[in-house]
Amino acid sequence: MIKIAVDVMGGDLGVEATISGLRLYSTKNDCSDIAFLLFGNEKTIESKLSEAPHNLLYRVCDTKDNVISGNDKPAHALKKGRGTSMFEAINAVSKGEADAVVSSGNTGAYMALSKILIGTIEGIERPAIVSILPNLKGNTVMLDLGANTDCSPTKLVQFAVMGNAVSNILQKIDSPKIGLLNIGTEKSKGTDSLEEAYDILQQSKDLNFIGFVEGTDITKGTADVIVTDGFSGNVSLKTMEGTIRYIVHTLKEGFSSSLMGKIGYLFSRKVFQKLKDAIDPRYHNGAPLVGLKKISIKSHGNSDAIGFSNAVSVAVKLAKSEFIKNIEEKISEIERKKF
Amino acid sequence: MIKIAVDVMGGDLGVEATISGLRLYSTKNDCSDIAFLLFGNEKTIESKLSEAPHNLLYRVCDTKDNVISGNDKPAHALKKGRGTSMFEAINAVSKGEADAVVSSGNTGAYMALSKILIGTIEGIERPAIVSILPNLKGNTVMLDLGANTDCSPTKLVQFAVMGNAVSNILQKIDSPKIGLLNIGTEKSKGTDSLEEAYDILQQSKDLNFIGFVEGTDITKGTADVIVTDGFSGNVSLKTMEGTIRYIVHTLKEGFSSSLMGKIGYLFSRKVFQKLKDAIDPRYHNGAPLVGLKKISIKSHGNSDAIGFSNAVSVAVKLAKSEFIKNIEEKISEIERKKF
């Protein structure tokens, strides 16, 4: 039996999305071996759960209406967070009462609380955010996407190890191709830090390191795992989001501006549905914060039921695996080798 | 009369694209006050020019078949470049025989030769690459896109000044909104270097600085000019290229895989043409290398006639303006203020 702590109140849509998301998850997966610890207002949760039949095994941990809001600074969350649904959900994991935690709440606060309450694996300073992005051949596991703006060679190597483990479990790829994001593929390109990380990774026998990759490779599927510092990773992810929005907006405007366009759209709906499904962030929702001693999953702030159910799915898959043990072993191996 | 030096042999398509591009440019623009200095194999150039009537005012500078190839390292180009079409075209500008130079050749070699032969404006270490990207409201001038991987606050401020001048001339925007690319819009986000650049830019009376922007803002059109270090800029630009390719590929596959899709495509062709035009890199071709004492324009390696004609257009517009003088004044002002 595994236990998943859920911050039911977190996210723009709160209980509406989280409880519907859990229900959706349970209709598509065998939940007989999962217990959910639901942190939030008991009355609201029970009322929402009673709206339709479900087969969730759960226990409500009443945190009333105490929540960390979207505007609260991480420092505030650390000082005043106790008693809120987010704090208590994370704390349940840190106390060993749950195996993983999921929240759609305030990212900064969630990162800070996860780091302080759960703690990082020895040798890791700050957790990295992992994202699963669509590519032409499948998916790219990419990290870090925001937490570590300056990255030493050691950090980049740690990211490679952690990305490798994520790809093993979530993408079921035994020996994922790992690329290091750079501004050219020649070895002499980029920063000293990247060149040093390149040398270390190339010597590694455990990792299938394929060398430097470029921004165009993310969606091309050149690598299964792409490693980068949190600054470039964040810029890249958001550029991708912006580009998708730009294209969708331009197409929508085009289709609605003429009769030909409207007819064209009617005939093309299936084509667009397929594209929409492929790039829909809800189907890639659930970003593991890796490098922590326990499993902590960040669901997007505006997740709906579909998005949240996917974040829960990530939490369950990682909780059922040897994810943390695997990473701990590999990181301590790196430390021992004193790379 | 302005003079434009052209590396006729540069780029994947060589003389085919460059001469056709010049011809295309001349059919759409008044060329009576422009003299083109064409560097390349005289016979090939004359033969290509004689294929159809044109009204180009030109002089061929015969460099035979001496070229810098796509694989030549910058160091090789510096040592052995003399006598090649690229070297001599750049050199013509450095000697004052031309006002601007355009080439589709090897980027690394072109950057290195432009820097060494033309030289940088006082206070500037290395030129920055500018790109003009489409956004929902018009275009975004973005820099640096590859030359300066590590960026001090001073460099970022210089980029803002140079981006401002590019937007003035190429986008005809008097007081362009300037954003500094970061991983969040709060002032406390990002690196120390960014925070320092933020403070300097905010004090500037000449620049319309709007603060930090994120990756999603590039295509949204939040800013007219986006300033970033060459590493993030390159990653962002290539992520955008990759995302566009991914979407186009997915749509093409969808449209061709069913009869409904094929019919849909027939009705939607105009919609796609509009999108294609908006994102077609050929229409945004011609990246100024800014920070040099003269005008040097990098045309994409695989440019065809349309692409090359746009690069020529950028060269002409900048050559006809007070671009260099403007930047020199502003940069020396920054130096004087000892930011």
Tab-separated table of C-alpha atoms in Angstrom, chain A:
chain	number	residue	atom	x	y	z
A	1	MET	CA	0.000	0.000	0.000
A	2	ILE	CA	1.356	3.425	-0.906
A	3	LYS	CA	0.165	6.711	0.525
A	4	ILE	CA	-0.211	9.934	-1.432
A	5	ALA	CA	-0.625	13.249	0.411
A	6	VAL	CA	-2.724	15.727	-1.547
A	7	ASP	CA	-2.922	19.488	-1.019
A	8	VAL	CA	-6.598	19.590	-1.930
A	9	MET	CA	-6.912	23.375	-1.581
A	10	GLY	CA	-3.956	24.348	-3.806
A	11	GLY	CA	-4.212	25.789	-7.304
A	12	ASP	CA	-6.460	28.273	-9.048
A	13	LEU	CA	-9.402	25.864	-9.135
A	14	GLY	CA	-8.824	24.365	-5.668
A	15	VAL	CA	-10.975	21.487	-4.479
A	16	GLU	CA	-12.977	21.513	-7.709
A	17	ALA	CA	-9.955	20.398	-9.741
A	18	THR	CA	-8.176	18.269	-7.160
A	19	ILE	CA	-11.086	16.096	-6.052
A	20	SER	CA	-12.388	15.733	-9.631
A	21	GLY	CA	-8.826	14.906	-10.636
A	22	LEU	CA	-8.559	12.177	-8.002
A	23	ARG	CA	-11.908	10.777	-9.086
A	24	LEU	CA	-10.754	10.802	-12.716
A	25	TYR	CA	-7.509	9.090	-11.749
A	26	SER	CA	-9.407	6.351	-9.911
A	27	THR	CA	-11.655	5.631	-12.884
A	28	LYS	CA	-8.634	4.972	-15.087
A	29	ASN	CA	-6.297	3.202	-12.690
A	30	ASP	CA	-6.386	0.451	-10.146
A	31	CYS	CA	-6.390	2.292	-6.832
A	32	SER	CA	-6.789	-0.693	-4.524
A	33	ASP	CA	-3.261	-0.298	-3.201
A	34	ILE	CA	-3.267	3.503	-2.800
A	35	ALA	CA	-4.423	5.493	0.213
A	36	PHE	CA	-4.932	9.219	-0.271
A	37	LEU	CA	-4.371	11.630	2.591
A	38	LEU	CA	-6.457	14.664	1.738
A	39	PHE	CA	-5.391	17.970	3.326
A	40	GLY	CA	-7.990	20.725	3.287
A	41	ASN	CA	-11.370	21.767	4.603
A	42	GLU	CA	-13.064	18.518	5.655
A	43	LYS	CA	-16.616	19.705	4.996
A	44	THR	CA	-15.791	20.988	1.521
A	45	ILE	CA	-13.895	17.811	0.665
A	46	GLU	CA	-16.621	15.458	1.916
A	47	SER	CA	-19.299	17.440	0.129
A	48	LYS	CA	-17.336	17.380	-3.120
A	49	LEU	CA	-16.585	13.666	-2.754
A	50	SER	CA	-20.246	12.838	-2.138
A	51	GLU	CA	-21.315	14.360	-5.449
A	52	ALA	CA	-20.773	11.060	-7.247
A	53	PRO	CA	-19.768	7.523	-6.351
A	54	HIS	CA	-16.047	6.727	-6.263
A	55	ASN	CA	-13.765	3.993	-5.028
A	56	LEU	CA	-11.053	6.134	-3.460
A	57	LEU	CA	-9.468	4.925	-0.282
A	58	TYR	CA	-8.876	8.138	1.665
A	59	ARG	CA	-8.562	9.939	4.957
A	60	VAL	CA	-9.240	13.650	5.344
A	61	CYS	CA	-6.810	15.685	7.424
A	62	ASP	CA	-8.802	18.783	8.260
A	63	THR	CA	-6.764	21.945	7.813
A	64	LYS	CA	-9.914	24.113	7.703
A	65	ASP	CA	-9.612	26.987	5.262
A	66	ASN	CA	-5.957	27.613	6.059
A	67	VAL	CA	-4.126	27.942	2.784
A	68	ILE	CA	-0.982	29.436	1.310
A	69	SER	CA	-2.201	31.874	-1.300
A	70	GLY	CA	-0.740	32.418	-4.731
A	71	ASN	CA	0.790	35.721	-3.642
A	72	ASP	CA	2.483	34.527	-0.465
A	73	LYS	CA	6.265	34.769	-0.586
A	74	PRO	CA	8.270	31.615	0.117
A	75	ALA	CA	9.639	33.245	3.284
A	76	HIS	CA	6.104	33.853	4.514
A	77	ALA	CA	5.162	30.242	3.756
A	78	LEU	CA	8.132	29.018	5.761
A	79	LYS	CA	7.282	31.182	8.753
A	80	LYS	CA	3.507	31.103	8.769
A	81	GLY	CA	2.729	28.016	6.711
A	82	ARG	CA	2.082	25.569	9.555
A	83	GLY	CA	-1.548	24.443	9.587
A	84	THR	CA	-2.155	25.140	5.897
A	85	SER	CA	-3.108	22.353	3.513
A	86	MET	CA	0.173	22.661	1.590
A	87	PHE	CA	2.431	22.677	4.636
A	88	GLU	CA	0.694	19.754	6.299
A	89	ALA	CA	0.591	17.684	3.093
A	90	ILE	CA	4.340	18.101	2.611
A	91	ASN	CA	4.931	17.510	6.295
A	92	ALA	CA	3.069	14.197	6.114
A	93	VAL	CA	5.684	13.027	3.623
A	94	SER	CA	8.554	14.343	5.692
A	95	LYS	CA	7.200	12.517	8.776
A	96	GLY	CA	6.909	9.285	6.800
A	97	GLU	CA	3.106	9.234	6.929
A	98	ALA	CA	2.923	9.435	3.129
A	99	ASP	CA	5.203	8.367	0.257
A	100	ALA	CA	4.591	11.319	-2.029
A	101	VAL	CA	2.917	14.718	-2.046
A	102	VAL	CA	1.100	16.558	-4.843
A	103	SER	CA	0.056	20.213	-4.956
A	104	SER	CA	-1.120	22.764	-7.523
A	105	GLY	CA	-0.374	25.593	-5.083
A	106	ASN	CA	2.089	28.513	-5.120
A	107	THR	CA	5.284	27.216	-6.766
A	108	GLY	CA	7.802	29.270	-4.799
A	109	ALA	CA	6.234	28.336	-1.479
A	110	TYR	CA	5.931	24.691	-2.481
A	111	MET	CA	9.590	24.539	-3.542
A	112	ALA	CA	10.759	26.192	-0.327
A	113	LEU	CA	8.582	24.054	1.955
A	114	SER	CA	9.517	20.843	0.129
A	115	LYS	CA	13.181	21.683	0.500
A	116	ILE	CA	12.974	22.592	4.189
A	117	LEU	CA	10.487	19.975	5.390
A	118	ILE	CA	11.581	16.993	3.273
A	119	GLY	CA	15.228	17.945	2.845
A	120	THR	CA	17.568	17.219	-0.026
A	121	ILE	CA	19.610	14.119	-0.718
A	122	GLU	CA	23.177	14.383	0.549
A	123	GLY	CA	25.307	16.266	-1.958
A	124	ILE	CA	22.346	18.130	-3.462
A	125	GLU	CA	21.841	21.740	-2.557
A	126	ARG	CA	18.473	22.515	-4.075
A	127	PRO	CA	15.921	20.341	-5.865
A	128	ALA	CA	15.534	20.649	-9.631
A	129	ILE	CA	12.236	20.925	-11.483
A	130	VAL	CA	11.661	18.311	-14.169
A	131	SER	CA	9.313	18.756	-17.093
A	132	ILE	CA	8.140	16.214	-19.633
A	133	LEU	CA	7.889	17.864	-23.039
A	134	PRO	CA	6.482	16.474	-26.293
A	135	ASN	CA	8.879	15.666	-29.127
A	136	LEU	CA	8.424	14.152	-32.590
A	137	LYS	CA	9.404	10.689	-31.345
A	138	GLY	CA	7.835	10.714	-27.895
A	139	ASN	CA	8.775	12.822	-24.899
A	140	THR	CA	11.781	14.711	-23.606
A	141	VAL	CA	12.545	14.765	-19.900
A	142	MET	CA	14.093	18.185	-19.274
A	143	LEU	CA	15.671	19.671	-16.139
A	144	ASP	CA	16.302	22.030	-14.428
A	145	LEU	CA	13.416	24.347	-15.208
A	146	GLY	CA	13.722	27.075	-12.687
A	147	ALA	CA	15.246	26.322	-9.329
A	148	ASN	CA	18.997	26.514	-9.960
A	149	THR	CA	19.943	29.584	-11.982
A	150	ASP	CA	23.701	29.132	-11.775
A	151	CYS	CA	24.923	25.637	-12.409
A	152	SER	CA	28.257	24.101	-11.561
A	153	PRO	CA	29.479	21.082	-13.552
A	154	THR	CA	28.630	18.856	-10.552
A	155	LYS	CA	25.058	20.124	-10.519
A	156	LEU	CA	24.666	19.442	-14.236
A	157	VAL	CA	25.986	15.901	-13.732
A	158	GLN	CA	23.540	15.416	-10.850
A	159	PHE	CA	20.720	16.589	-13.124
A	160	ALA	CA	21.794	13.976	-15.690
A	161	VAL	CA	21.617	11.242	-13.052
A	162	MET	CA	18.215	12.411	-11.856
A	163	GLY	CA	16.830	12.869	-15.376
A	164	ASN	CA	18.019	9.373	-16.198
A	165	ALA	CA	16.030	7.967	-13.258
A	166	VAL	CA	12.912	9.942	-14.235
A	167	SER	CA	13.132	8.638	-17.810
A	168	ASN	CA	13.592	5.051	-16.541
A	169	ILE	CA	10.412	5.185	-14.512
A	170	LEU	CA	8.052	7.626	-16.227
A	171	GLN	CA	9.090	6.983	-19.832
A	172	LYS	CA	10.079	3.333	-19.279
A	173	ILE	CA	13.350	3.874	-21.145
A	174	ASP	CA	16.137	1.692	-19.776
A	175	SER	CA	19.098	3.610	-21.105
A	176	PRO	CA	17.816	7.048	-22.112
A	177	LYS	CA	19.921	9.194	-24.408
A	178	ILE	CA	21.129	12.159	-22.357
A	179	GLY	CA	22.027	15.476	-23.990
A	180	LEU	CA	23.563	18.597	-22.464
A	181	LEU	CA	21.916	21.785	-23.745
A	182	ASN	CA	24.359	24.158	-25.415
A	183	ILE	CA	24.513	26.746	-28.192
A	184	GLY	CA	26.301	24.416	-30.592
A	185	THR	CA	27.212	20.760	-30.747
A	186	GLU	CA	30.997	21.138	-31.039
A	187	LYS	CA	32.844	20.376	-27.832
A	188	SER	CA	34.521	23.772	-27.743
A	189	LYS	CA	31.193	25.642	-27.612
A	190	GLY	CA	29.610	27.157	-24.542
A	191	THR	CA	30.753	27.861	-21.015
A	192	ASP	CA	33.594	26.269	-19.031
A	193	SER	CA	31.048	24.725	-16.722
A	194	LEU	CA	29.384	22.954	-19.657
A	195	GLU	CA	32.684	21.725	-21.030
A	196	GLU	CA	33.623	20.286	-17.641
A	197	ALA	CA	30.233	18.609	-17.248
A	198	TYR	CA	30.673	17.204	-20.768
A	199	ASP	CA	33.967	15.564	-19.795
A	200	ILE	CA	32.534	14.019	-16.631
A	201	LEU	CA	29.435	12.720	-18.387
A	202	GLN	CA	31.451	11.252	-21.218
A	203	GLN	CA	33.456	9.193	-18.733
A	204	SER	CA	30.343	7.852	-17.041
A	205	LYS	CA	29.643	4.195	-17.770
A	206	ASP	CA	26.120	4.290	-16.305
A	207	LEU	CA	24.789	7.066	-18.493
A	208	ASN	CA	24.085	7.020	-22.216
A	209	PHE	CA	25.509	10.498	-22.803
A	210	ILE	CA	25.204	11.699	-26.404
A	211	GLY	CA	26.977	15.062	-26.050
A	212	PHE	CA	25.778	18.600	-26.576
A	213	VAL	CA	22.346	19.264	-28.026
A	214	GLU	CA	20.743	22.555	-29.096
A	215	GLY	CA	17.374	24.216	-28.531
A	216	THR	CA	16.007	22.738	-31.760
A	217	ASP	CA	16.699	19.226	-30.429
A	218	ILE	CA	14.163	19.493	-27.588
A	219	THR	CA	11.151	18.920	-29.841
A	220	LYS	CA	13.108	16.904	-32.398
A	221	GLY	CA	13.619	14.065	-29.956
A	222	THR	CA	17.396	13.859	-30.363
A	223	ALA	CA	17.697	13.031	-26.671
A	224	ASP	CA	15.373	11.395	-24.121
A	225	VAL	CA	16.747	13.573	-21.342
A	226	ILE	CA	17.995	17.153	-21.745
A	227	VAL	CA	20.076	18.674	-18.984
A	228	THR	CA	20.450	22.420	-18.520
A	229	ASP	CA	20.750	25.089	-15.865
A	230	GLY	CA	17.497	26.410	-14.399
A	231	PHE	CA	17.757	29.764	-16.136
A	232	SER	CA	18.073	28.502	-19.713
A	233	GLY	CA	15.634	25.694	-18.955
A	234	ASN	CA	13.013	28.114	-17.742
A	235	VAL	CA	13.560	30.484	-20.680
A	236	SER	CA	13.366	27.555	-23.095
A	237	LEU	CA	10.176	26.093	-21.599
A	238	LYS	CA	8.454	29.463	-21.579
A	239	THR	CA	9.616	30.256	-25.130
A	240	MET	CA	8.026	26.967	-26.167
A	241	GLU	CA	4.767	27.834	-24.381
A	242	GLY	CA	4.749	31.273	-25.977
A	243	THR	CA	5.453	29.922	-29.459
A	244	ILE	CA	2.627	27.393	-29.169
A	245	ARG	CA	0.239	30.119	-28.014
A	246	TYR	CA	1.360	32.370	-30.873
A	247	ILE	CA	0.708	29.702	-33.505
A	248	VAL	CA	-2.621	28.601	-32.016
A	249	HIS	CA	-3.763	32.233	-31.809
A	250	THR	CA	-2.708	33.005	-35.394
A	251	LEU	CA	-4.459	29.880	-36.702
A	252	LYS	CA	-7.645	30.558	-34.715
A	253	GLU	CA	-7.798	34.099	-36.043
A	254	GLY	CA	-7.249	32.833	-39.588
A	255	PHE	CA	-9.926	30.159	-39.360
A	256	SER	CA	-12.549	32.508	-37.947
A	257	SER	CA	-11.882	35.363	-40.354
A	258	SER	CA	-13.359	33.841	-43.531
A	259	LEU	CA	-16.009	31.361	-44.646
A	260	MET	CA	-13.338	29.260	-46.368
A	261	GLY	CA	-11.425	29.184	-43.113
A	262	LYS	CA	-14.490	28.148	-41.134
A	263	ILE	CA	-15.214	25.293	-43.561
A	264	GLY	CA	-11.544	24.328	-43.511
A	265	TYR	CA	-11.644	24.154	-39.743
A	266	LEU	CA	-14.677	21.853	-39.769
A	267	PHE	CA	-12.818	19.392	-41.984
A	268	SER	CA	-9.572	19.766	-40.050
A	269	ARG	CA	-10.916	19.395	-36.547
A	270	LYS	CA	-9.457	15.934	-36.040
A	271	VAL	CA	-6.039	17.094	-37.182
A	272	PHE	CA	-6.096	19.919	-34.660
A	273	GLN	CA	-7.425	17.682	-31.936
A	274	LYS	CA	-4.418	15.418	-32.445
A	275	LEU	CA	-2.018	18.359	-32.259
A	276	LYS	CA	-3.866	19.741	-29.245
A	277	ASP	CA	-3.603	16.421	-27.443
A	278	ALA	CA	0.100	16.196	-28.221
A	279	ILE	CA	0.944	19.641	-26.880
A	280	ASP	CA	-1.766	19.923	-24.197
A	281	PRO	CA	0.205	20.708	-21.017
A	282	ARG	CA	-2.442	18.925	-18.958
A	283	TYR	CA	-1.252	15.590	-20.318
A	284	HIS	CA	2.309	16.423	-19.297
A	285	ASN	CA	1.316	17.834	-15.931
A	286	GLY	CA	3.123	16.852	-12.747
A	287	ALA	CA	6.675	18.129	-12.426
A	288	PRO	CA	8.783	16.104	-10.004
A	289	LEU	CA	11.038	18.165	-7.736
A	290	VAL	CA	14.045	15.897	-7.844
A	291	GLY	CA	16.907	15.802	-5.410
A	292	LEU	CA	14.605	15.651	-2.379
A	293	LYS	CA	14.629	12.759	0.089
A	294	LYS	CA	11.003	12.002	-0.711
A	295	ILE	CA	8.720	12.412	-3.710
A	296	SER	CA	7.190	15.835	-4.227
A	297	ILE	CA	5.182	16.653	-7.348
A	298	LYS	CA	4.302	20.146	-8.508
A	299	SER	CA	1.074	20.339	-10.465
A	300	HIS	CA	0.495	23.457	-12.601
A	301	GLY	CA	-1.350	26.260	-10.810
A	302	ASN	CA	-4.233	26.307	-13.268
A	303	SER	CA	-4.595	22.534	-13.519
A	304	ASP	CA	-8.071	21.182	-14.026
A	305	ALA	CA	-9.208	17.620	-13.246
A	306	ILE	CA	-7.344	16.145	-16.237
A	307	GLY	CA	-4.145	17.951	-15.334
A	308	PHE	CA	-4.338	17.057	-11.671
A	309	SER	CA	-5.076	13.399	-12.382
A	310	ASN	CA	-1.868	13.266	-14.451
A	311	ALA	CA	0.119	14.845	-11.628
A	312	VAL	CA	-1.289	12.183	-9.277
A	313	SER	CA	-0.275	9.537	-11.786
A	314	VAL	CA	3.337	10.810	-11.750
A	315	ALA	CA	3.333	10.729	-7.940
A	316	VAL	CA	2.014	7.166	-7.850
A	317	LYS	CA	4.478	5.868	-10.461
A	318	LEU	CA	7.456	7.373	-8.673
A	319	ALA	CA	6.202	6.267	-5.245
A	320	LYS	CA	5.850	2.691	-6.469
A	321	SER	CA	9.393	2.650	-7.847
A	322	GLU	CA	12.860	2.700	-6.350
A	323	PHE	CA	13.238	6.282	-7.551
A	324	ILE	CA	14.702	7.911	-4.444
A	325	LYS	CA	16.936	4.947	-3.582
A	326	ASN	CA	18.244	4.868	-7.140
A	327	ILE	CA	19.076	8.581	-7.134
A	328	GLU	CA	20.629	8.443	-3.661
A	329	GLU	CA	22.924	5.635	-4.725
A	330	LYS	CA	23.985	7.299	-7.949
A	331	ILE	CA	24.553	10.697	-6.322
A	332	SER	CA	26.637	9.203	-3.536
A	333	GLU	CA	28.634	7.334	-6.181
A	334	ILE	CA	29.392	10.660	-7.882
A	335	GLU	CA	30.359	12.158	-4.546
A	336	ARG	CA	32.637	9.226	-3.806
A	337	LYS	CA	34.363	9.560	-7.161
A	338	LYS	CA	34.860	13.208	-6.205
A	339	PHE	CA	34.079	14.358	-9.691
